[in-house]
Short mmCIF file of C-alpha atoms and ligand atoms in Angstrom, two decimals:
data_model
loop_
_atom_site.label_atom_id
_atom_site.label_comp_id
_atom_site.label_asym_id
_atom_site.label_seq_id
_atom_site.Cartn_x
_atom_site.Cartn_y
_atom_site.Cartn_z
CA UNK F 1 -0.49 -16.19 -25.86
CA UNK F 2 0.74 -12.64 -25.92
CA UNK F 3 -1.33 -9.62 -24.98
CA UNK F 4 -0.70 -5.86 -26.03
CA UNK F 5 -2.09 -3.03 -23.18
CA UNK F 6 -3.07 0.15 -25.03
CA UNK F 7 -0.14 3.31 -25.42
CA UNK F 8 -1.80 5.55 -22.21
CA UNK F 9 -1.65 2.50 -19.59
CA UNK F 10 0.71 3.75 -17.03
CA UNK F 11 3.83 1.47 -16.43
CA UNK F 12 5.37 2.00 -13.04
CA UNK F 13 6.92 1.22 -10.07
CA UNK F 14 6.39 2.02 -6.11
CA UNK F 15 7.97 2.90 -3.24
CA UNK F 16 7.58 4.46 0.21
CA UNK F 17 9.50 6.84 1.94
CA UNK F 18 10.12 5.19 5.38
CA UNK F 19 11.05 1.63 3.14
CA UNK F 20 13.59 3.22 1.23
CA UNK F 21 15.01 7.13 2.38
CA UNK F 22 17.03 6.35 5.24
CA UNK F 23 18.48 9.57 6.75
CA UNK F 24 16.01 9.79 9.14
CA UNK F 25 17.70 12.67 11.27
CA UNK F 26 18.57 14.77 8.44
CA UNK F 27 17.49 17.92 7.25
CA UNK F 28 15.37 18.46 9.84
CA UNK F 29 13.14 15.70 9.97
CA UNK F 30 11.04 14.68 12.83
CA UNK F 31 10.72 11.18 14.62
CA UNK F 32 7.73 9.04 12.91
CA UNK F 33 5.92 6.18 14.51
CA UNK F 34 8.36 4.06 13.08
CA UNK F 35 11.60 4.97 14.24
CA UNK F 36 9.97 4.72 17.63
CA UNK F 37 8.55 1.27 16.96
CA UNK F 38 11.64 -0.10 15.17
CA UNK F 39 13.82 1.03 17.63
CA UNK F 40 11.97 -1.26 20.32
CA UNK F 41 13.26 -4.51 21.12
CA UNK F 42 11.42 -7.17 19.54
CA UNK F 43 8.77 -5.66 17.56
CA UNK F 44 11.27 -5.72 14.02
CA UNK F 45 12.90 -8.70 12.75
CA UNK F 46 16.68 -8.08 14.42
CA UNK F 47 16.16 -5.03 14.79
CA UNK F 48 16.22 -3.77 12.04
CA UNK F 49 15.33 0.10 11.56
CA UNK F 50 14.64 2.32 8.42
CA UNK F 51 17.72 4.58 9.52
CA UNK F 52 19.52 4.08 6.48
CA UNK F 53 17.32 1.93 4.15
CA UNK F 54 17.98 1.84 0.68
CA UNK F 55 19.80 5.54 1.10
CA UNK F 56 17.28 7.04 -1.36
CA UNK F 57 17.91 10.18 0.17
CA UNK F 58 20.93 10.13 -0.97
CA UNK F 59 20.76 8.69 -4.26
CA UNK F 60 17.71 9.97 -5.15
CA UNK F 61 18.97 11.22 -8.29
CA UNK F 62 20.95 7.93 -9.46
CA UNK F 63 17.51 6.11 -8.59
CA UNK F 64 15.40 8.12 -10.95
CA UNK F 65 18.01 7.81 -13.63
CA UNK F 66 17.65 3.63 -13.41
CA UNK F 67 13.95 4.57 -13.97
CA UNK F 68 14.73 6.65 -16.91
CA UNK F 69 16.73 3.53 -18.17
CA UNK F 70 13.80 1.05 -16.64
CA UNK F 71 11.21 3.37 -19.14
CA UNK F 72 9.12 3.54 -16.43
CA UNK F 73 6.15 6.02 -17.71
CA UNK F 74 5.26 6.94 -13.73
CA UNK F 75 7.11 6.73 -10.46
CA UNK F 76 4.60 6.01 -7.08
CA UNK F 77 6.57 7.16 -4.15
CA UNK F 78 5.24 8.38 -1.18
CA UNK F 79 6.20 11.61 1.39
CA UNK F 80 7.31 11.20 4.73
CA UNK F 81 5.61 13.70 6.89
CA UNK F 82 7.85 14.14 9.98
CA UNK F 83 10.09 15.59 6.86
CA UNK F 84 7.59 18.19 6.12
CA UNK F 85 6.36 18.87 9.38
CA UNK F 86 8.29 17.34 11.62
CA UNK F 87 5.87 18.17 14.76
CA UNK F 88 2.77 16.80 12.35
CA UNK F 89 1.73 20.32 12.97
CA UNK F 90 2.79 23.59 12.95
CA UNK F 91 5.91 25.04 11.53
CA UNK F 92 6.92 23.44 7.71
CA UNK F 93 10.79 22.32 7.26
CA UNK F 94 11.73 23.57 3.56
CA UNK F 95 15.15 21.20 3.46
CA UNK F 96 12.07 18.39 3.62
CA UNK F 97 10.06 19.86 1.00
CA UNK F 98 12.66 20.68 -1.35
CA UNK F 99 13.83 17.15 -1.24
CA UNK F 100 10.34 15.90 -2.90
CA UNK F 101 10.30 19.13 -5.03
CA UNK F 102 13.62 18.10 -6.70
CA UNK F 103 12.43 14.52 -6.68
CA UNK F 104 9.43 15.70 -9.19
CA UNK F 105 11.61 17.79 -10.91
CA UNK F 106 14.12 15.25 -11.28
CA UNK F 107 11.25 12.81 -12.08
CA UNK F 108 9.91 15.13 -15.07
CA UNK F 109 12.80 15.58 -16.86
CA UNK F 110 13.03 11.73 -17.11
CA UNK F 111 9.57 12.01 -18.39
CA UNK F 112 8.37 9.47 -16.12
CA UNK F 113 4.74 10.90 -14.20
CA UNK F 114 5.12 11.50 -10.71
CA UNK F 115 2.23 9.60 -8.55
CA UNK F 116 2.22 11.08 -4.95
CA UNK F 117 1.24 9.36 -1.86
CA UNK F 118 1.08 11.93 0.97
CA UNK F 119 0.93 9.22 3.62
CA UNK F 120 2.08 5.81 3.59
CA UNK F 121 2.04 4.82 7.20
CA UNK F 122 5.27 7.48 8.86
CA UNK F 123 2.94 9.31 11.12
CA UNK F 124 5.26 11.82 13.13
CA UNK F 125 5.39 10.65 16.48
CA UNK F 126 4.20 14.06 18.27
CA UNK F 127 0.72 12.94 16.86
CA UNK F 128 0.57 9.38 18.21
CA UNK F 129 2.07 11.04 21.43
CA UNK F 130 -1.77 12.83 20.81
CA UNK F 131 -3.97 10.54 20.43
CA UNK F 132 -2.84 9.06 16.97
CA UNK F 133 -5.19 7.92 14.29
CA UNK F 134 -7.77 7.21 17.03
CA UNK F 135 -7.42 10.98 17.66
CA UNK F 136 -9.96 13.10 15.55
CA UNK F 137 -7.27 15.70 15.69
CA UNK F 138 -4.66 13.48 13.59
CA UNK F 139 -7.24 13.68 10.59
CA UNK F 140 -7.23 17.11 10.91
CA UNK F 141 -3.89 17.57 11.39
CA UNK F 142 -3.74 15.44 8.07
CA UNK F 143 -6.25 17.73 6.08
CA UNK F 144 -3.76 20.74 6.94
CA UNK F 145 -0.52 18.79 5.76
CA UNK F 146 -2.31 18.14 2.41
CA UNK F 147 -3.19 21.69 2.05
CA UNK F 148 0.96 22.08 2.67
CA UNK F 149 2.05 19.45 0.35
CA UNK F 150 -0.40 20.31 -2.66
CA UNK F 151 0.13 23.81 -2.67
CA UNK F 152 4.16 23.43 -2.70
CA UNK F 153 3.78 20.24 -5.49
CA UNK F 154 0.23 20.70 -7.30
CA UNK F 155 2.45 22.79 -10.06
CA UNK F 156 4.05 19.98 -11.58
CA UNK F 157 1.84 16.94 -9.70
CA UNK F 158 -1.60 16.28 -10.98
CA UNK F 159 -1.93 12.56 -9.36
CA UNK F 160 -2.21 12.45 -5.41
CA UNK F 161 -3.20 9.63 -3.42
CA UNK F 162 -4.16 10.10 0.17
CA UNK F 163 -3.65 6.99 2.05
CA UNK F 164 -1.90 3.59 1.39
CA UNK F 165 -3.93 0.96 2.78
CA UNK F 166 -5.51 2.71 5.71
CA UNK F 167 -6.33 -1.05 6.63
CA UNK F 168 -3.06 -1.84 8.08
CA UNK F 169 -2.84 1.64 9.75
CA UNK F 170 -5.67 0.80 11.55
CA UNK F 171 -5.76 -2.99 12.44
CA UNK F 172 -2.20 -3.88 11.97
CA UNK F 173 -1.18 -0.42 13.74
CA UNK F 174 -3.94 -0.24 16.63
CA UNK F 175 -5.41 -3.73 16.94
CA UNK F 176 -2.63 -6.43 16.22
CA UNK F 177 -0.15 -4.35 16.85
CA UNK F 178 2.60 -5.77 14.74
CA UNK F 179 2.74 -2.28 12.67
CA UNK F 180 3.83 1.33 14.57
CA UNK F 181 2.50 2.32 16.71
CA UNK F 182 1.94 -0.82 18.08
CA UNK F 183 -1.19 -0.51 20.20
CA UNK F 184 -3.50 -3.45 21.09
CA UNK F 185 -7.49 -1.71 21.68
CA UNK F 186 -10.01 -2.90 18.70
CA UNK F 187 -11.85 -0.07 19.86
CA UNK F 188 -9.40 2.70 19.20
CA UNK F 189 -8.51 0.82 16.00
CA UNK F 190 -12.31 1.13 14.54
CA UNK F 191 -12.10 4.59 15.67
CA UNK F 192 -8.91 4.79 13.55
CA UNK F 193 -10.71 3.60 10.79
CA UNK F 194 -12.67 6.83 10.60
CA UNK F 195 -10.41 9.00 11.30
CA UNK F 196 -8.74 7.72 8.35
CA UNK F 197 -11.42 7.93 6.18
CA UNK F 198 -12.64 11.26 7.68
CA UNK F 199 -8.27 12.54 6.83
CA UNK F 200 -8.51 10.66 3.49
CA UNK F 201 -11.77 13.54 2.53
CA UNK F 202 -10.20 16.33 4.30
CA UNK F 203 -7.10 15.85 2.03
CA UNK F 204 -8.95 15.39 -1.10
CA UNK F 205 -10.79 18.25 -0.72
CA UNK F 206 -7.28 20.01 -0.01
CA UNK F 207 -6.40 18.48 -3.36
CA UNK F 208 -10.22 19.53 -5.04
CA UNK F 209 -9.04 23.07 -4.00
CA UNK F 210 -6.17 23.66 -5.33
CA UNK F 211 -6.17 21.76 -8.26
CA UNK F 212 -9.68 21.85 -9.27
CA UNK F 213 -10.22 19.56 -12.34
CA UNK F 214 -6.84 19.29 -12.86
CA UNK F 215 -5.93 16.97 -10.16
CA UNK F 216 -6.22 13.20 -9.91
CA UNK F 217 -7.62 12.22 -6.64
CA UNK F 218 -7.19 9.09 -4.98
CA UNK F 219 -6.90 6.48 -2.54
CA UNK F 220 -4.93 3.37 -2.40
CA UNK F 221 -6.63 -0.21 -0.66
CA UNK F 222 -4.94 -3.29 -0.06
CA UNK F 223 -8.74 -5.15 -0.57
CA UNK F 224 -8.79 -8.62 1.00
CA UNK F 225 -9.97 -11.69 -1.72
CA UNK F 226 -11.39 -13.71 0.86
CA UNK F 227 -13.38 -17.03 -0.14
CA UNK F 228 -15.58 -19.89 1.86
CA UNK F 229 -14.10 -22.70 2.77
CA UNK F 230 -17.75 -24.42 1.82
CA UNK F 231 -20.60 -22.84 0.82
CA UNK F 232 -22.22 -23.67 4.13
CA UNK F 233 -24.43 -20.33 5.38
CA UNK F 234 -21.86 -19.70 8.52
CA UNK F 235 -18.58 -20.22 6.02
CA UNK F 236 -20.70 -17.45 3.80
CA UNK F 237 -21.12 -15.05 6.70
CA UNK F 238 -17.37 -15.70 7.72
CA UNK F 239 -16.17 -13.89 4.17
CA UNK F 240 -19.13 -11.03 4.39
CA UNK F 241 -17.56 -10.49 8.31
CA UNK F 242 -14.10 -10.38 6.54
CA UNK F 243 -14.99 -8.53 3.82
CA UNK F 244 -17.04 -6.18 5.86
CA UNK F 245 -14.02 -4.92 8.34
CA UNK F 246 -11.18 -5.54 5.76
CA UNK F 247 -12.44 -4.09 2.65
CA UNK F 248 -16.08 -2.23 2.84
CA UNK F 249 -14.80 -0.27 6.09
CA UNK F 250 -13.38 2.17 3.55
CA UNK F 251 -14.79 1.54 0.13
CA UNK F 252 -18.39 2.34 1.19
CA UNK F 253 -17.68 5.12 3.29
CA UNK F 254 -15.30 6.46 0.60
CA UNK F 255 -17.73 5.92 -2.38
CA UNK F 256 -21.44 6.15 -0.75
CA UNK F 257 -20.94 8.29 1.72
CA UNK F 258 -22.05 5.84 4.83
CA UNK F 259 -20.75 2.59 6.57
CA UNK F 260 -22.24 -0.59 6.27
CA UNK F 261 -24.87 -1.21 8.62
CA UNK F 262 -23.41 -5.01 9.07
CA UNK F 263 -19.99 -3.59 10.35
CA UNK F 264 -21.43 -1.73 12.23
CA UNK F 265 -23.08 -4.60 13.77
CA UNK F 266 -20.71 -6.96 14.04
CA UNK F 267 -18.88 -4.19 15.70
CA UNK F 268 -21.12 -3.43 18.00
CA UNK F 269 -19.66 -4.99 21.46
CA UNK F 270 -16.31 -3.10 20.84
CA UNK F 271 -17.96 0.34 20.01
CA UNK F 272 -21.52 2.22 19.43
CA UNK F 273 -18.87 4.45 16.03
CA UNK F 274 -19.80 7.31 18.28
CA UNK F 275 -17.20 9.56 17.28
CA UNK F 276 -18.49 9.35 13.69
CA UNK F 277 -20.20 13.46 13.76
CA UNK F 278 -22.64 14.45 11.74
CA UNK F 279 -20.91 16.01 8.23
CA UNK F 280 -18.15 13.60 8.40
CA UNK F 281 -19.60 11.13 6.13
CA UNK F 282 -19.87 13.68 3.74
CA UNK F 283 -16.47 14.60 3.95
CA UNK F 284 -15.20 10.98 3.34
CA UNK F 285 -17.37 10.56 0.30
CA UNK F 286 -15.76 14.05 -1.46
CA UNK F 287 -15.21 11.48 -4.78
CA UNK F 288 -12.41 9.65 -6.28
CA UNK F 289 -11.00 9.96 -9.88
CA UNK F 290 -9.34 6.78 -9.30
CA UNK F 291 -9.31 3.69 -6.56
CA UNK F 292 -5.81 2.08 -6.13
CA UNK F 293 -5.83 -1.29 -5.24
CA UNK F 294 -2.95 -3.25 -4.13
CA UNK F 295 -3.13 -6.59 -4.47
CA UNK F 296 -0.77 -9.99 -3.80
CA UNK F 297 -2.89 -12.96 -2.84
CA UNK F 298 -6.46 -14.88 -1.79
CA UNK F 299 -7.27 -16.11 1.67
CA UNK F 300 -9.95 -18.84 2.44
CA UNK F 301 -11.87 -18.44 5.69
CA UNK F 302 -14.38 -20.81 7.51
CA UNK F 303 -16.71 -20.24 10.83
CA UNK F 304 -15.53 -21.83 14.19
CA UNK F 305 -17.25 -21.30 17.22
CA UNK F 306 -16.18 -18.04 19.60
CA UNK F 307 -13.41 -19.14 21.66
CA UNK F 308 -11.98 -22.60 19.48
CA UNK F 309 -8.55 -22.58 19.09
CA UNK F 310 -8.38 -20.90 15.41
CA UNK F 311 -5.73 -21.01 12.59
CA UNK F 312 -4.68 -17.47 11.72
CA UNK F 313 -3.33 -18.20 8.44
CA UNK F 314 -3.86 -14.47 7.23
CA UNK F 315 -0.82 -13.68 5.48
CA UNK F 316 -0.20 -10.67 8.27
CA UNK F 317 2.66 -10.96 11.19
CA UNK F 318 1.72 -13.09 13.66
CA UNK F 319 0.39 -11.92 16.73
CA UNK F 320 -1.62 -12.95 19.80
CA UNK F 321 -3.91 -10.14 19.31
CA UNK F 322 -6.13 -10.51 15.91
CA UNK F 323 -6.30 -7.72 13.75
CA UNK F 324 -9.96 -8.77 12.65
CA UNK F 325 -12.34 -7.17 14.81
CA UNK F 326 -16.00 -8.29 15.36
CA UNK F 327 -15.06 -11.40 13.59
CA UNK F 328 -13.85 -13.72 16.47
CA UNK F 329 -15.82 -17.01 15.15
CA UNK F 330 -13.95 -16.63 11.50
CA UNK F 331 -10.34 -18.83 11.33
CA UNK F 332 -8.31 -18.23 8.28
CA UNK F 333 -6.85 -21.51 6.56
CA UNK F 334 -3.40 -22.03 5.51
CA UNK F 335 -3.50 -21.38 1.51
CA UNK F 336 -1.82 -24.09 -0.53
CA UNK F 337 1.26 -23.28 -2.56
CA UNK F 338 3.13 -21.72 -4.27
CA UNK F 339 3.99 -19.14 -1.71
CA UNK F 340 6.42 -16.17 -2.12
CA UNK F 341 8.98 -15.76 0.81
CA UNK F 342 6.65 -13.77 2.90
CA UNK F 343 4.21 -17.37 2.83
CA UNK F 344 1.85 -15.38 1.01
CA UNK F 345 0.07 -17.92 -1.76
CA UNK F 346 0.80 -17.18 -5.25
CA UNK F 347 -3.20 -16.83 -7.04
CA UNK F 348 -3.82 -14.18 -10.15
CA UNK F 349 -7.19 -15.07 -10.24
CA UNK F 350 -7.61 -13.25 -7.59
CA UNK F 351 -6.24 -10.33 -9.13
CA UNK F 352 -9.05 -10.46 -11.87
CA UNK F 353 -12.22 -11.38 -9.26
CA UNK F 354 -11.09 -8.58 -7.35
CA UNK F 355 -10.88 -6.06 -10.51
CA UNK F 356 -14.35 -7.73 -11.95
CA UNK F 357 -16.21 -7.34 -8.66
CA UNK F 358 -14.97 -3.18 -8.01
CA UNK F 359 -16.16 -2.56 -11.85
CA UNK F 360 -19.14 -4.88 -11.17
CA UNK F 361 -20.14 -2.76 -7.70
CA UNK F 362 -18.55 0.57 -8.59
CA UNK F 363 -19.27 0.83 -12.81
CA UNK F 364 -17.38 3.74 -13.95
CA UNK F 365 -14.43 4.13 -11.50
CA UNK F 366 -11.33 4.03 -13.25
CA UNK F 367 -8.74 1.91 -11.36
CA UNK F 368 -4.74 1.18 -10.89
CA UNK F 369 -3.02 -1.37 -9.34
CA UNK F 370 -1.03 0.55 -7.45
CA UNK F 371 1.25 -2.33 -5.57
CA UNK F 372 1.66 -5.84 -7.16
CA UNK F 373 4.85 -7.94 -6.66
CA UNK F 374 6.71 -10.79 -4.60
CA UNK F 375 9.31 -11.07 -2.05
CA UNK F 376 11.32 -14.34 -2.79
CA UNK F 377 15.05 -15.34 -1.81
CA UNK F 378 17.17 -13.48 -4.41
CA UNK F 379 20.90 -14.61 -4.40
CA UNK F 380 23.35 -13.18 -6.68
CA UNK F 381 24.76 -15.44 -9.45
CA UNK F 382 28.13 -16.52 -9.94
CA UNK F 383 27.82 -13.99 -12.59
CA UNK F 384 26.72 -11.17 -10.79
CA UNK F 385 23.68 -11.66 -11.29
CA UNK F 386 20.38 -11.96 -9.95
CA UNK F 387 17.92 -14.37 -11.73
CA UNK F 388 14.77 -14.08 -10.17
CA UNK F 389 12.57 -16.22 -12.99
CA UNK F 390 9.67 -16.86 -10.27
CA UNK F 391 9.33 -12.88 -9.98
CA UNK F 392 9.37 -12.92 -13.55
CA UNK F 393 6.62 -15.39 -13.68
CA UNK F 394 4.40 -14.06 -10.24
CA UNK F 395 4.25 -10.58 -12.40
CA UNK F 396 3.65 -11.90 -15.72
CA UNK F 397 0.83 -14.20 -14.20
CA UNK F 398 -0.73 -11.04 -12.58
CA UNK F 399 -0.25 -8.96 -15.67
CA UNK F 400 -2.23 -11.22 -17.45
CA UNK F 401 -4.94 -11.34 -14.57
CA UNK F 402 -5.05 -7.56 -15.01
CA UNK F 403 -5.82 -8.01 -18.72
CA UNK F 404 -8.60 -10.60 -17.71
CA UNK F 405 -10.52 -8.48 -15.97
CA UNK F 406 -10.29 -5.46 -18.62
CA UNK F 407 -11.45 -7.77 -21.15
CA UNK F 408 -14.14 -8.30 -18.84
CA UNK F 409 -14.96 -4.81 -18.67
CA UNK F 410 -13.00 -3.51 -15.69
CA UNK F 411 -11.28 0.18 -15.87
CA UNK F 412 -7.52 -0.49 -15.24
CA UNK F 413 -5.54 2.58 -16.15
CA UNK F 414 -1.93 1.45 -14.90
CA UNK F 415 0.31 -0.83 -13.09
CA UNK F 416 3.05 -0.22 -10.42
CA UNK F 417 5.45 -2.83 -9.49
CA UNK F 418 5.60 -3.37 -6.22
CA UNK F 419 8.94 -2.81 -5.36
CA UNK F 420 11.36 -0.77 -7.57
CA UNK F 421 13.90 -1.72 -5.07
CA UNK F 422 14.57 -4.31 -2.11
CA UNK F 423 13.70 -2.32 0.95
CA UNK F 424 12.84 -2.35 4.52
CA UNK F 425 9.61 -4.69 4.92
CA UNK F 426 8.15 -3.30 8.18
CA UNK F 427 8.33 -5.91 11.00
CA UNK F 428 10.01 -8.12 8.64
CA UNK F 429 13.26 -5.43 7.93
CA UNK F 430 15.24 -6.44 5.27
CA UNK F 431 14.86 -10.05 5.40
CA UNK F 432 12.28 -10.25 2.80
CA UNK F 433 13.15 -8.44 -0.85
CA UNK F 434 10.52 -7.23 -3.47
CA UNK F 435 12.40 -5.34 -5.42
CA UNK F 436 12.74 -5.86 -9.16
CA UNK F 437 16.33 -4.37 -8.48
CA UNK F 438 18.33 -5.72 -5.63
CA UNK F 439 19.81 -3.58 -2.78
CA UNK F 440 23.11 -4.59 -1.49
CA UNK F 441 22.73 -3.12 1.84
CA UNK F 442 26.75 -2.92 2.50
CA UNK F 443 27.38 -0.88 -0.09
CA UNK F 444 24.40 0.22 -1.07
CA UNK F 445 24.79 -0.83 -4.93
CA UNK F 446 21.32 -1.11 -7.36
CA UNK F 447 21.62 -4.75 -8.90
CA UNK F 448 18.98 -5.34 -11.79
CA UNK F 449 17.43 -8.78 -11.62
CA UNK F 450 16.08 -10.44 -14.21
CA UNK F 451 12.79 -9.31 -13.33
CA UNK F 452 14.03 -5.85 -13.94
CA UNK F 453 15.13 -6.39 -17.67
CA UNK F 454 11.62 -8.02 -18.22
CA UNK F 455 9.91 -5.15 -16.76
CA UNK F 456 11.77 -2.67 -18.78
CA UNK F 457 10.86 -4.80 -22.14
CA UNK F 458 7.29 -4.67 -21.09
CA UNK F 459 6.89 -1.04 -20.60
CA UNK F 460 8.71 -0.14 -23.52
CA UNK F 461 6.34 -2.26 -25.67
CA UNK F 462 3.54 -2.70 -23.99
CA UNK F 463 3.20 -6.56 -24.86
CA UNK F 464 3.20 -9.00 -22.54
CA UNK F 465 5.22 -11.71 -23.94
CA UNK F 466 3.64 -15.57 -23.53
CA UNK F 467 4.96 -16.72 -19.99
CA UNK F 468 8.28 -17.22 -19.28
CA UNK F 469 9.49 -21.04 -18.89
CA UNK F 470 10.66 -21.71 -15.41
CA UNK F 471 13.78 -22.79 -14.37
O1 IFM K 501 5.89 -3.34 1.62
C1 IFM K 501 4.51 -3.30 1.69
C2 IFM K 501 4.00 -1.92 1.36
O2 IFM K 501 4.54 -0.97 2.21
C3 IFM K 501 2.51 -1.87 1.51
N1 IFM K 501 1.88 -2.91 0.76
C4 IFM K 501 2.39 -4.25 0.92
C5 IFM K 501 3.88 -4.27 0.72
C6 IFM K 501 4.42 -5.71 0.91
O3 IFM K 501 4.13 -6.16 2.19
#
């Protein structure tokens, strides 16, 4: 069955800045947490770096005419920072801001709707030097940047997300450590967890003050679908532990203005949240026009006594520090297949129980899917090309689940591919490609796949064919 999306759903695609720009000593930009990290032995897959990336910096024009061709009706991208403000404080580098300023510019003459992310996890490394996210200074820090990057863009940018996934900055980045900056202290990662949502309000009210009613404020989450393994009462309490420090950390501070009294809890033998101060709540909760939520597959979880040897089938890099904190008795199952190259399992209904359960708990607030997308094994064809048909089917199985849950009643106002191009995949590095247009990183040639000519026929009719057969 075919399904038509209305004419002002947004069709996009995503990016980030440290996954694609490359040129990372140019133009004045500062080190981020990355460079450091990538550049350390063993923490990215060969080590790989973002030095030169997908050379967006460079071909930043080139890429926004593909999108032109693509149709895309909005571009998500994010800005790196150490470009801006290559201290994280202080003095402002122009050559970094005029980059992004010819990027919109660039972007609106295409007609395709710029979507800013003003951090998507390139801290400059000056601020992890003090303190990092940890560091109530960093949000700070982060609420003055905004006030920088709004006033130079908010002419011609009316959409601005704050954070992407401030999840993985925190747990993946301060408790697991197999993100930048690599630390391994669950206490300074639930303290990064505020801070995050304490920089997330400081920048939207940067964002309320400029822009007034004119901007578009929001935050991107990658929200966990977690389910029982049974529905015995510990396997229950297993998913509200997981759902408690992986999803409600930041959607009830963010949208009611306190946390949940069972994370803080569970929590309680890592930290008493004392460096939560009285007006910071407040802050957090300044309102969003819309959530973004990223999503790419379900987990299962189950109860096992503190201590068992535990799978940690959690889709995240492995590492023998968990990223879950105050949930030490949950074990995450393996998921059966299909799985996408990253061993992530392929399941659109969880796309539509997690859109049916925000509009069910949060009536009202419009959403996006601001990431959605799979990394599998491209090769390039005899031909020259790349046929990627179980991309093609992954995002026409999640498109549908999209259109599920608005039937049900959810607010969905757009969807951004997640990737326009094969980039660098954080500890993974190149090895794993989720671009709907392939990167050959020799020469640095854009290859549409398949996936790409289907995208481009979606967005230009907004009909999502029946699915695709599979080869
Ligand atoms: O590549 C990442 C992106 O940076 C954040 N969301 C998930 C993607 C795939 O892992």
């Amino acid at each position: 069955m075919s399904r038509s999306f209305d004419r002002g759903f947004l069709w996009g695609a995503a990016t980030a800045s440290y996954q694609i720009e490359g040129a990372v000593d140019e133009d004045g930009r500062g080190p981020s947490i990355w460079d450091t990290f990538s550049a350390t032995p063993g923490k990215v897959a060969d080590g790989h770096t973002g030095a030169v990336a997908a050379d967006h910096y460079h071909r930043m024009p080139a890429d926004v005419a593909m999108m032109r061709e693509l149709g895309l009706d909005a571009y998500r991208f994010s800005l790196a920072w150490p470009r801006i403000q290559p201290a994280g404080s202080g003095p402002v580098e122009r050559r970094g801001l005029d980059f992004y300023s010819r990027l919109v510019d660039e972007l609106l003459a295409a007609e395709i709707e710029p979507i800013i992310t003003m951090y998507h996890w390139d801290l400059p490394q000056p601020l992890e030097d003090a303190g990092g996210w940890p560091a109530r200074e960093t949000a700070e820090r982060f609420g003055e940047y905004a006030a920088i990057v709004v006033d130079a863009l908010g002419d011609r940018v009316r959409r601005w997300t704050t954070l992407n996934e401030p999840w993985c900055s925190a747990f993946l980045g301060y408790a697991s450590g197999v993100h930048a900056p690599g630390r391994t202290d669950p206490a300074a990662a639930l303290s990064a967890v505020h801070h995050l949502n304490l920089g997330h309000g400081l920048a939207g009210q940067a964002v309320r003050a400029a822009l007034g009613e004119q901007g578009m404020l929001s935050l991107t989450l990658n929200l966990h679908v977690v389910r029982p393994d049974s529905d015995r009462p510990e396997d229950l309490d297993a998913v509200r532990r997981i759902d408690a420090v992986a999803n409600r950390s930041f959607l009830v501070p963010v949208l009611e203005g306190h946390y949940p009294e069972d994370l803080l809890a569970d929590t309680a033998r890592v930290t008493d949240w004392g460096f939560v101060q009285d007006g910071d709540l407040a802050v957090a909760h300044t309102g969003l026009d819309v959530l973004g939520v990223n999503y790419y597959s379900t987990q299962r979880v189950r109860h096992v006594a503190p201590g068992t040897p535990r799978s940690m089938a959690d889709g995240h890099a492995a590492s023998a520090h968990s990223p879950w904190v105050g949930a030490d008795d949950v074990e995450f199952l393996p998921m059966p297949g299909p799985h996408t190259s990253m061993g992530w399992n392929i399941d659109p209904t969880g796309m539509t129980e997690l859109l049916t359960g925000l509009s069910q708990r949060y009536p009202g607030l419009p959403l996006m899917i601001t990431e959605n997308g799979a990394a599998f094994e491209d090769e390039v064809s005899a031909d020259g090309a790349v046929h990627d048909p179980r991309r093609v089917a992954y995002l026409h199985d999640h498109v549908e689940a999209v259109g599920l849950a608005m039937d049900a009643g959810a607010d969905v106002r757009g969807y951004m591919v997640w990737s326009l191009l094969d980039n660098f995949e954080w500890a993974y590095g190149y090895h794993k490609r989720f671009g709907i247009v392939r990167v050959d990183y020799d020469t640095q040639a854009r290859i549409w796949k398949d996936s790409a000519s289907w995208y481009r026929d979606l967005v230009r009719t907004g009909r999502l064919p029946a699915a695709p057969a599979q080869t």
